[in-house]
Short mmCIF file of C-alpha atoms in Angstrom, two decimals:
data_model
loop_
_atom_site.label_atom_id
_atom_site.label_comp_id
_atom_site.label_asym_id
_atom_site.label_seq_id
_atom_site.Cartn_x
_atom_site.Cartn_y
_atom_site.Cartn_z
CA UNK X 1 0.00 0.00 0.00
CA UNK X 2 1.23 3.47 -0.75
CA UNK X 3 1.10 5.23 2.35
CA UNK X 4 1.95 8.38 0.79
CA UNK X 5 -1.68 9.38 -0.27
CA UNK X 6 -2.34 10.27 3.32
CA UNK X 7 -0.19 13.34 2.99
CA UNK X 8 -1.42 14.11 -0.78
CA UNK X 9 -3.56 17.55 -0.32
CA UNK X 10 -5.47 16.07 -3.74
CA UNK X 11 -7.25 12.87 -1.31
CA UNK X 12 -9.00 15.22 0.64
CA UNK X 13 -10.62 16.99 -1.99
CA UNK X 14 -12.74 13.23 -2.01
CA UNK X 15 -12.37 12.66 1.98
CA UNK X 16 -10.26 11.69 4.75
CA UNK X 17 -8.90 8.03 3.64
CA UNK X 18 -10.13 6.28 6.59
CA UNK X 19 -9.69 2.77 4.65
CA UNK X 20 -5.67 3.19 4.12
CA UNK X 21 -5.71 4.81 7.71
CA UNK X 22 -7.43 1.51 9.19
CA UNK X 23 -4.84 -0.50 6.90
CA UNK X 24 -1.74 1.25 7.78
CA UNK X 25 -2.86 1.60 11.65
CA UNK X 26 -3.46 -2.74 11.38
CA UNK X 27 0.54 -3.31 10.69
CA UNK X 28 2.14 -0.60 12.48
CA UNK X 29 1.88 1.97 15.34
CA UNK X 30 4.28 3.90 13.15
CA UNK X 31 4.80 4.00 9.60
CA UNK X 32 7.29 5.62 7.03
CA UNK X 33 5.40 7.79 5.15
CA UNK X 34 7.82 10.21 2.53
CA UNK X 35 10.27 11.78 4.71
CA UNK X 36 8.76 11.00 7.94
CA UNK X 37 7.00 8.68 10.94
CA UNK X 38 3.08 8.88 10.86
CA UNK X 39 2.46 8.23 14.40
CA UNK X 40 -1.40 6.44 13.86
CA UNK X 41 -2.47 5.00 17.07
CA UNK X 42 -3.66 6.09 19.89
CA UNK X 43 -1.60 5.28 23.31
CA UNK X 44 1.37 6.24 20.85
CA UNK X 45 -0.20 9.61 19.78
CA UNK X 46 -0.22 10.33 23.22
CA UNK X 47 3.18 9.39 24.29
CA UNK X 48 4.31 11.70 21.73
CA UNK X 49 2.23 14.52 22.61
CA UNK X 50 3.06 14.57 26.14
CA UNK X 51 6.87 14.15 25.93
CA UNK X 52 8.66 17.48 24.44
CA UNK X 53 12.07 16.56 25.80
CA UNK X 54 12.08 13.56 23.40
CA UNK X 55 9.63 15.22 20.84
CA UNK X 56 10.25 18.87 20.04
CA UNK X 57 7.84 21.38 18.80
CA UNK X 58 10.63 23.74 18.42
CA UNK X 59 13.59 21.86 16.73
CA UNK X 60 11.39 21.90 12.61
CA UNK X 61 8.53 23.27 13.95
CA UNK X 62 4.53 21.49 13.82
CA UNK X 63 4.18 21.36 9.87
CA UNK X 64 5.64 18.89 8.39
CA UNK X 65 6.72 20.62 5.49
CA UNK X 66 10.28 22.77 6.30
CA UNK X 67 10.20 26.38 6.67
CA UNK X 68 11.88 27.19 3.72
CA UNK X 69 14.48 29.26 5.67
CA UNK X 70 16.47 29.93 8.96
CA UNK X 71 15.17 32.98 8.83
CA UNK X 72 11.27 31.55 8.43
CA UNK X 73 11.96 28.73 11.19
CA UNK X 74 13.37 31.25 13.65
CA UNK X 75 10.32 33.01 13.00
CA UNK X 76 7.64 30.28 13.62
CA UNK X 77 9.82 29.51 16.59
CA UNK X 78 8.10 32.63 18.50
CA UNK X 79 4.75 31.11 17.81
CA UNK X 80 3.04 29.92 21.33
CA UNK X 81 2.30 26.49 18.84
CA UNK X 82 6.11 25.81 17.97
CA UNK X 83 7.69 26.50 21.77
CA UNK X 84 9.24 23.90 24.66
CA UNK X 85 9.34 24.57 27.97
CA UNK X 86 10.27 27.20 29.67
CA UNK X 87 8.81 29.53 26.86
CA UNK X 88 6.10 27.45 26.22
CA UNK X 89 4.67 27.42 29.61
CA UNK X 90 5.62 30.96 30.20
CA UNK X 91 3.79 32.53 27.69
CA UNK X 92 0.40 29.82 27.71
CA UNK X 93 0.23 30.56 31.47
CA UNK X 94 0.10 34.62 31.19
CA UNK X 95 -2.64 33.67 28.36
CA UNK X 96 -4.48 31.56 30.23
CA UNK X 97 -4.32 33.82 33.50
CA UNK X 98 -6.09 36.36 30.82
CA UNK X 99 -8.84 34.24 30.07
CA UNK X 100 -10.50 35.39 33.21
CA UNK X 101 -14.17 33.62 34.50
CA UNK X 102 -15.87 37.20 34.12
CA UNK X 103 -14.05 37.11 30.32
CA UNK X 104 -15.08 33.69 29.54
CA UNK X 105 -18.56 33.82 31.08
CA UNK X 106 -19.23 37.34 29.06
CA UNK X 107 -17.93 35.48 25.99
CA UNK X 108 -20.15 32.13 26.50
CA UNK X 109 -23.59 34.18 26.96
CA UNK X 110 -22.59 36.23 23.46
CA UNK X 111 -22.02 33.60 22.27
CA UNK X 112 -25.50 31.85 22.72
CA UNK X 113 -26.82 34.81 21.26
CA UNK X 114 -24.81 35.06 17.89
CA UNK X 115 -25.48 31.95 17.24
CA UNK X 116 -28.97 32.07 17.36
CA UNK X 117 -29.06 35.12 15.51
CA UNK X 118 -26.89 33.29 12.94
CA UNK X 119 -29.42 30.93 12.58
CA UNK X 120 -32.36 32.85 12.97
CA UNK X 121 -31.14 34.64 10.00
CA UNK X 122 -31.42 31.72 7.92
CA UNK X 123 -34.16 30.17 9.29
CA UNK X 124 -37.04 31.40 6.93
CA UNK X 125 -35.02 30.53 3.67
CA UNK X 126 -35.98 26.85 3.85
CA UNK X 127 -31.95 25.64 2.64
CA UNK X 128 -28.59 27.44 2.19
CA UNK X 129 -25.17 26.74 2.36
CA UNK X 130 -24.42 26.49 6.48
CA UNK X 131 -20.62 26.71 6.06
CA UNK X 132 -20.50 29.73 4.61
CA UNK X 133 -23.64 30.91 6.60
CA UNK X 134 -22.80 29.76 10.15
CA UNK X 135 -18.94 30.85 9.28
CA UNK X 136 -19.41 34.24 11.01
CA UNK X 137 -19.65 33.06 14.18
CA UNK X 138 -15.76 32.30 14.93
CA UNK X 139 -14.70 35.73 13.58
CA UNK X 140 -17.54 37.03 16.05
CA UNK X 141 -15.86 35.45 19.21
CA UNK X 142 -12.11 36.10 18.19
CA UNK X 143 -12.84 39.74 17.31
CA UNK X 144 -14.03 39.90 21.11
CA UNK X 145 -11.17 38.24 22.42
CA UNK X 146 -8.80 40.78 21.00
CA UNK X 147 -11.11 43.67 21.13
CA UNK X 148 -10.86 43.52 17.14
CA UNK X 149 -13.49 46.39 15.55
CA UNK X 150 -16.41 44.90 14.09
CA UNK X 151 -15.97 45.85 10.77
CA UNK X 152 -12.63 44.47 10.83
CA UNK X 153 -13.04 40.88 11.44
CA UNK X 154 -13.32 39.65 7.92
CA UNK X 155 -9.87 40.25 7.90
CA UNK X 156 -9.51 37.06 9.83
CA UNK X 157 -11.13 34.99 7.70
CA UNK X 158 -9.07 36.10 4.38
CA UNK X 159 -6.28 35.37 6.71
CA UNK X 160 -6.47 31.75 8.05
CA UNK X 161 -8.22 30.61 4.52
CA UNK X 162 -4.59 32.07 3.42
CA UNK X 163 -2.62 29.99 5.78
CA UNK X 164 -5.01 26.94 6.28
CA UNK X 165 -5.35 27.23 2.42
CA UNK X 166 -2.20 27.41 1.21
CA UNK X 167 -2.71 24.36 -0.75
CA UNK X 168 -6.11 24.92 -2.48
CA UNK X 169 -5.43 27.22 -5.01
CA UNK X 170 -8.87 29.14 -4.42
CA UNK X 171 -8.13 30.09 -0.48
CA UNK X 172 -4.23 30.73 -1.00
CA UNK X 173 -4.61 33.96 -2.90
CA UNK X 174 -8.39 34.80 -1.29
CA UNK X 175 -9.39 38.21 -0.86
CA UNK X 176 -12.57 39.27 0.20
CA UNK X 177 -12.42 41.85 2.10
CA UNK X 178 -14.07 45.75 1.08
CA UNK X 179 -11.37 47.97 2.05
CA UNK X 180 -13.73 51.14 2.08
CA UNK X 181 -16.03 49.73 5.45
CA UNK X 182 -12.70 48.75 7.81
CA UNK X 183 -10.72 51.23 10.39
CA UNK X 184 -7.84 53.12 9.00
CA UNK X 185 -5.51 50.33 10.86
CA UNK X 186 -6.88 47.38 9.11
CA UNK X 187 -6.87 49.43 5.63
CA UNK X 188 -3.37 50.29 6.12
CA UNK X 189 -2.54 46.63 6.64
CA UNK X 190 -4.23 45.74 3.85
CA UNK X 191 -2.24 47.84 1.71
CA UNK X 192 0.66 45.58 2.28
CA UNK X 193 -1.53 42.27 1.22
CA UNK X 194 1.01 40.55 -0.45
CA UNK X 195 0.80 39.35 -4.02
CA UNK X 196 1.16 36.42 -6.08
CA UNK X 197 4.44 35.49 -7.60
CA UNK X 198 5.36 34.91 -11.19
CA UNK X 199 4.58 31.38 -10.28
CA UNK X 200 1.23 32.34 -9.67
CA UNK X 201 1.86 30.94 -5.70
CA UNK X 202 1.39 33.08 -2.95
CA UNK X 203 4.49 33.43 -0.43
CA UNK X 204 4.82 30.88 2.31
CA UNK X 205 1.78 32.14 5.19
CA UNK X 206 3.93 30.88 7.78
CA UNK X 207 7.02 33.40 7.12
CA UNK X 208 6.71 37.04 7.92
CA UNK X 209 7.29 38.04 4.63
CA UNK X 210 4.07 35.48 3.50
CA UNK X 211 1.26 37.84 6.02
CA UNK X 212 2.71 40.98 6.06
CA UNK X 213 -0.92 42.58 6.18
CA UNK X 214 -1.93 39.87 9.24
CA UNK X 215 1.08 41.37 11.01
CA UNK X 216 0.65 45.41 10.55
CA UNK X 217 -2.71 44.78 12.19
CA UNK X 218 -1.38 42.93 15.13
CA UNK X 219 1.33 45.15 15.66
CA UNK X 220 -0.79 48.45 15.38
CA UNK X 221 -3.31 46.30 17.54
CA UNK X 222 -0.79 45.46 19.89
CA UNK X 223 0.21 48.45 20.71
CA UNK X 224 -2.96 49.90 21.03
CA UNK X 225 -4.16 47.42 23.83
CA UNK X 226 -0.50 48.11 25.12
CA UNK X 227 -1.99 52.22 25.81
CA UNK X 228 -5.23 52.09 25.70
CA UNK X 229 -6.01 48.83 27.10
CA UNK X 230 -10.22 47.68 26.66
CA UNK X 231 -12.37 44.85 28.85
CA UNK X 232 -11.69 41.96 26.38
CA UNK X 233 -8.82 39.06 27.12
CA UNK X 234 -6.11 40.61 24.72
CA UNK X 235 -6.13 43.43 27.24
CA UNK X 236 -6.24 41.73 30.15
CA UNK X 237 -3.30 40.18 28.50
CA UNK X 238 -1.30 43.09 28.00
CA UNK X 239 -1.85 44.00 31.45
CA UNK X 240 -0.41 40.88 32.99
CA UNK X 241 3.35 40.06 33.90
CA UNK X 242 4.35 36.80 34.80
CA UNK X 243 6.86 35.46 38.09
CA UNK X 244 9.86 37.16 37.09
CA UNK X 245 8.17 40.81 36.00
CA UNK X 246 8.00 39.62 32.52
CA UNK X 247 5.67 40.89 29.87
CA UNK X 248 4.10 40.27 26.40
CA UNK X 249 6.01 41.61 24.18
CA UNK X 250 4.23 43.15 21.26
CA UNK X 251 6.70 40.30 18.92
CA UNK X 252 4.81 38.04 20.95
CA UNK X 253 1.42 39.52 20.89
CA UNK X 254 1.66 39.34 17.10
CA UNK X 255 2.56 35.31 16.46
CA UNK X 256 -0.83 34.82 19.32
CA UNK X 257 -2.96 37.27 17.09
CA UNK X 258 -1.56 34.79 13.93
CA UNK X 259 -2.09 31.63 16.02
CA UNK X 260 -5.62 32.62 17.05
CA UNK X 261 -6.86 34.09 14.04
CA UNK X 262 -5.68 30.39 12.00
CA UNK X 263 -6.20 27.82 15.01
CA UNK X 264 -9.01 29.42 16.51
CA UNK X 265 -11.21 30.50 13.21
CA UNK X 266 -10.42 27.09 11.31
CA UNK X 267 -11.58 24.59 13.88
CA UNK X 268 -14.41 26.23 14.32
CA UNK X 269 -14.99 27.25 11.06
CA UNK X 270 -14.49 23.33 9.53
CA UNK X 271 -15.57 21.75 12.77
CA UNK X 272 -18.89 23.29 12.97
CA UNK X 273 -20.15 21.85 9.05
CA UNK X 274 -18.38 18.59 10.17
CA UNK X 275 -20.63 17.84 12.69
CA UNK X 276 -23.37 18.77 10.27
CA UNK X 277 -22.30 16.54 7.47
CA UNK X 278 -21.97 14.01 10.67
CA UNK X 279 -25.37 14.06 11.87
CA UNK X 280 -26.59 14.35 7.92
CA UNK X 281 -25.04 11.01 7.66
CA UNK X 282 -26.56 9.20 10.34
CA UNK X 283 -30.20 10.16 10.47
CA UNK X 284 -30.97 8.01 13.11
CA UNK X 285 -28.64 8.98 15.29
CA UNK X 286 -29.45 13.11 14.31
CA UNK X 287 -33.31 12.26 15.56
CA UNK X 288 -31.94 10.57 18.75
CA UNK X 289 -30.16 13.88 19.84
CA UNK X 290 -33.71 16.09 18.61
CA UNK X 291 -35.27 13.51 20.87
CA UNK X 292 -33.06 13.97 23.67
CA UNK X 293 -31.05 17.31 24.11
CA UNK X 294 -29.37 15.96 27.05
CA UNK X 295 -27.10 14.18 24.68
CA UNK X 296 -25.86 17.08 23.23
CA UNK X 297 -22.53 17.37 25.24
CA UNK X 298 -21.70 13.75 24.08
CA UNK X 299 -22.67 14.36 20.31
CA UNK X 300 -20.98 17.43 20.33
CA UNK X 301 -17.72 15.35 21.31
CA UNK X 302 -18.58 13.01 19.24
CA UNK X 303 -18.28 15.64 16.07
CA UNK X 304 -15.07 15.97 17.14
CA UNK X 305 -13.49 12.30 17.25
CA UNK X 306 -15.71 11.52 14.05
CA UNK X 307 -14.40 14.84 12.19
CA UNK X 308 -11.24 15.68 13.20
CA UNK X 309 -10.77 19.06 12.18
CA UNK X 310 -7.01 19.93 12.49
CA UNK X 311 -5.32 16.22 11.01
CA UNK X 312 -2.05 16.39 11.86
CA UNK X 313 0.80 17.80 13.86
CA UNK X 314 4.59 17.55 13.47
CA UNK X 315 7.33 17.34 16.29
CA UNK X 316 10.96 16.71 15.50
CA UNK X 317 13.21 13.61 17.80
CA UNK X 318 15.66 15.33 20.15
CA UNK X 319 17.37 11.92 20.44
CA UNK X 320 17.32 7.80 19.26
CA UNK X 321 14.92 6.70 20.40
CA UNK X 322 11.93 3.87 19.66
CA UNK X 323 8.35 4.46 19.39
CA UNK X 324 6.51 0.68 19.30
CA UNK X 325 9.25 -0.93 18.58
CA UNK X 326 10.32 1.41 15.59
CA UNK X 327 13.83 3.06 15.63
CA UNK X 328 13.42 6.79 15.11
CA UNK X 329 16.95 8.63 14.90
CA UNK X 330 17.62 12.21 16.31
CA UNK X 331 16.05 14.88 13.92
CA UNK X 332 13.68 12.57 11.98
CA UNK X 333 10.20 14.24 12.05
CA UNK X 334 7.36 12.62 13.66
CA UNK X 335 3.74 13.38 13.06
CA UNK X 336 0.81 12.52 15.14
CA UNK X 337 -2.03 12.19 12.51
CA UNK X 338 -5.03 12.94 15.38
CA UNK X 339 -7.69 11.51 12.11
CA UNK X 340 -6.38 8.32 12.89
CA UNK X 341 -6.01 8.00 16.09
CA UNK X 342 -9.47 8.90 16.68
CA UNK X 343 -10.46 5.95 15.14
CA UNK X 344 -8.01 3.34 16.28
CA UNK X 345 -10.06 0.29 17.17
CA UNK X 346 -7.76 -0.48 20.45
CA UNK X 347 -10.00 2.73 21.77
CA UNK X 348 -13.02 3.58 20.29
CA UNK X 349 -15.25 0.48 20.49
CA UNK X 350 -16.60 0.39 16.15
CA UNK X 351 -14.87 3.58 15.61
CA UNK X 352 -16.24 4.37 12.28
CA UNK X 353 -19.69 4.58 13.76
CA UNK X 354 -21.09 7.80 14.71
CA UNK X 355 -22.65 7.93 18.13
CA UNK X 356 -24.06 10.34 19.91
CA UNK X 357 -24.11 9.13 23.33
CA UNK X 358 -20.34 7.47 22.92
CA UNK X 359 -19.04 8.00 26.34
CA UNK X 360 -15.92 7.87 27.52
CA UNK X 361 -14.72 9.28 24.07
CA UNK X 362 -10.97 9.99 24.93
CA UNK X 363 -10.65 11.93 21.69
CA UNK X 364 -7.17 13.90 20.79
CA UNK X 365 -9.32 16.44 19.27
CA UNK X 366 -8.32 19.36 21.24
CA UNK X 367 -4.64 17.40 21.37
CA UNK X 368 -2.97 16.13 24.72
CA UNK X 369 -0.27 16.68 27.33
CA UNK X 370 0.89 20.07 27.73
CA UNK X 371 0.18 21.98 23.98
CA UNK X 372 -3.76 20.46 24.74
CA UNK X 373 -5.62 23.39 23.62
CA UNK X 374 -6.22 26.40 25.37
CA UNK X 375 -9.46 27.42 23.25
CA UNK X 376 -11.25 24.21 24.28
CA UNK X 377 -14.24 25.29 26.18
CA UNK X 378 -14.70 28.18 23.72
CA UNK X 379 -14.83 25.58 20.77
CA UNK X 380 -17.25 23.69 22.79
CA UNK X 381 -19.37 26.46 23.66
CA UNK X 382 -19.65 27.51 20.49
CA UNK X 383 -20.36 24.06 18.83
CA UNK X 384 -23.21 23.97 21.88
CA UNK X 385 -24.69 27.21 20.90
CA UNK X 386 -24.74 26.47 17.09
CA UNK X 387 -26.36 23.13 17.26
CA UNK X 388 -28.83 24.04 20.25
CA UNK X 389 -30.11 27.08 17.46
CA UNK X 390 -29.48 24.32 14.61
CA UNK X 391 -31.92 21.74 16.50
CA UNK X 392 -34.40 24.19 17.57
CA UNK X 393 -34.79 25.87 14.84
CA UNK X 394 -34.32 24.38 11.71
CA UNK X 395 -35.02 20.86 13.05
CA UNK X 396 -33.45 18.04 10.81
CA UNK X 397 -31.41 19.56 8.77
CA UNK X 398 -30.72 17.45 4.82
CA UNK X 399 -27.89 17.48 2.14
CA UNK X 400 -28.85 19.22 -0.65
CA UNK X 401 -25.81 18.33 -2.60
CA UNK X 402 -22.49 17.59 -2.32
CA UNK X 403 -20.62 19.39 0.44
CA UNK X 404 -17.24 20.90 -1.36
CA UNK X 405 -13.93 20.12 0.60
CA UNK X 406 -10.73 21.74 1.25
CA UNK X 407 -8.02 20.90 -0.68
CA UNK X 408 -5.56 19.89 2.13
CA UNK X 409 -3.75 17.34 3.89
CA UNK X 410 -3.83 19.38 6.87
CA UNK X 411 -6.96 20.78 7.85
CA UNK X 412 -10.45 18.62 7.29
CA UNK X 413 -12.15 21.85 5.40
CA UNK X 414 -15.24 22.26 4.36
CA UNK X 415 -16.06 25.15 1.87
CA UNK X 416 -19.56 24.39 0.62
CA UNK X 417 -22.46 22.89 2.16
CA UNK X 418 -25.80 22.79 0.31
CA UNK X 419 -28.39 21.96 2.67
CA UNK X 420 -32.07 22.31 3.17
CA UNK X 421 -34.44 22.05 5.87
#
């Protein structure tokens, strides 16, 4: 079997190969796949995960392609996602010391209410396309967690399609933002939107050179919470310093405002139509959950093991070492590919089944060990909210037509979905 067409962008156009995932997961904990170890079970996903002496996120980075310089690896290096300890915990502990309960609780009841003013919206036009309808809703909660103006918040969605994107030729170059109704800061960042090449390609997202535009804003916003400091979590950020009178610096300020406008729209943003296209599929189990809405916390878990929105991430061997009885040598990358270990049979009792009361579902979703995500209960609030409106409102929701996927082999995208109700 070629175990290369996991990590072809051009498979996911058709789906997530859960077939060659099964097969390849059957022989090996680890396989070879091009130039590195797919790490595709579950007890050994989490040994990795947990372990960053033995498995950096610093030494290549989490993608497994290369940054194409030292320059553009230093860079991602300053990214919360790509740290070790001590800078890793250093910086996620002043974030999550700014997620506050008055900030969270404030964002979880706006939250309930966009959403059901997403989907009231909708709700009178009998079928639509719900990923691009119910996409809103992310940019709405990330815009309050920096204090981001209205207006400006489709910013972040030209953004992380750019970055998430970057291999679907539609979303690498997309631009659809109307420069006339933004701020001043956010058109002066988009003045420095960068072009494509004579290749036609875009530059690499994850260099500063690639997001110039994404990083004017953030520095202009930065600084701004830095003087004139607001009630939302970037703020209370801002404010903080840690043990040793340490502060955010505004360098740092600018890879979070990156990391949440990618990680924090595109979960969502793919995660939210997932669960859709999940229930869609299983029509028995979508009128168990109308039957019964106190399944809802288990379903919405369940959207999450049975999607698997982010697929993969990289870490790079600080040492020999063997993972289930596979030798991996210092410096050989090593990817956990979370879409597979969410289905590994040694786990998940009939793991290709959707179920909406599966309990204990000990998912790697949200990841594991100590780079487990800090948006967590956000993404679950906001999957709550969406399908709580969803069921209420527009009852059983149908297909009406083929959803149209992401070309990726990195995040499980959805960019169309037809559907009527």
């Amino acid at each position: 079997m070629d175990a290369s067409v996991i990590n072809d962008p051009e498979t996911y156009v058709r789906g997530v190969p859960h077939e060659v995932l099964s097969s390849l997961r059957a022989e090996s904990a680890v396989v070879r796949v091009d130039d590195f170890w797919a790490v595709l079970r579950h007890a050994e996903a989490r040994q990795v995960l947990r372990n960053p002496q033995l498995f950096s996120s610093t030494l290549g980075g989490t993608q497994i392609r290369d940054p194409l310089t030292a320059e553009d690896l230093r860079y991602v290096r300053r990214m919360m996602l790509n740290m070790d300890p001590p800078d890793h915990p250093r910086l996620r502990g002043l974030l999550a010391r700014a997620f506050t309960p008055r900030a969270v609780a404030r964002l979880t009841d706006r939250i309930t209410v966009w959403a059901d003013d997403l989907v009231a919206a909708v709700q009178g036009d009998g079928g639509g396309d719900l990923a691009k309808q119910l996409a809103d809703l992310p940019l709405l909660v990330l815009a309050e967690v920096f204090g981001v103006p209205e207006q400006d918040r489709r910013l972040m969605f030209d953004w992380s399609s750019r970055a998430i994107g970057f291999q679907d030729a539609e979303y690498a170059a997309i631009d659809t933002v109307d420069a006339s109704g933004v701020t001043d800061m956010a058109r002066a960042a988009l003045a420095m939107r960068p072009k494509p090449g004579p290749d036609g390609l875009m530059p690499d997202p994850r260099s500063r050179n690639g997001m110039p535009d994404l990083y004017a804003y953030a520095t202009a916003l930065g600084e701004h919470k830095r003087s004139q400091p607001g009630d939302d979590v970037m703020s209370n950020l801002m404010r903080h310093v840690d043990d040793d009178g340490g502060r955010v610096s505004i360098e740092e300020f600018e890879t979070l405002f990156w990391l949440f406008s990618v990680a924090g729209n595109e979960t969502l943003r793919n995660g939210i139509p997932g669960g859709l296209i999940a229930l869609m599929a299983h029509p028995v189990e979508y009128r168990r959950l109308l039957a019964d809405r106190s399944l809802l916390p288990t379903a919405i878990d369940e959207m999450l093991r049975w999607w698997t929105p982010v697929m993969h991430f990289r870490r790079t061997a600080t040492a020999d070492t063997t993972l289930s009885g596979v030798d991996i040598r210092a410096g050989d990358k090593v990817v956990v590919w979370f879409s597979s270990a969410n289905r590994d049979e040694r786990v998940f009792p009939d793991p290709h089944r959707f179920d909406v009361g599966r309990t204990p579902n000990d998912h790697l979703t949200f990841g594991h060990g100590p780079h487990f995500c800090l948006g967590a209960q956000l993404a679950r609030a906001q999957m709550t909210a969406v399908f709580t409106a969803v069921l209420d409102r527009l009852g059983e929701v149908r297909p009406a037509g083929e959803p149209i996927r992401l070309r990726s082999s990195f995040q499980n995208g959805v960019k169309s979905l037809p559907v009527t109700w």
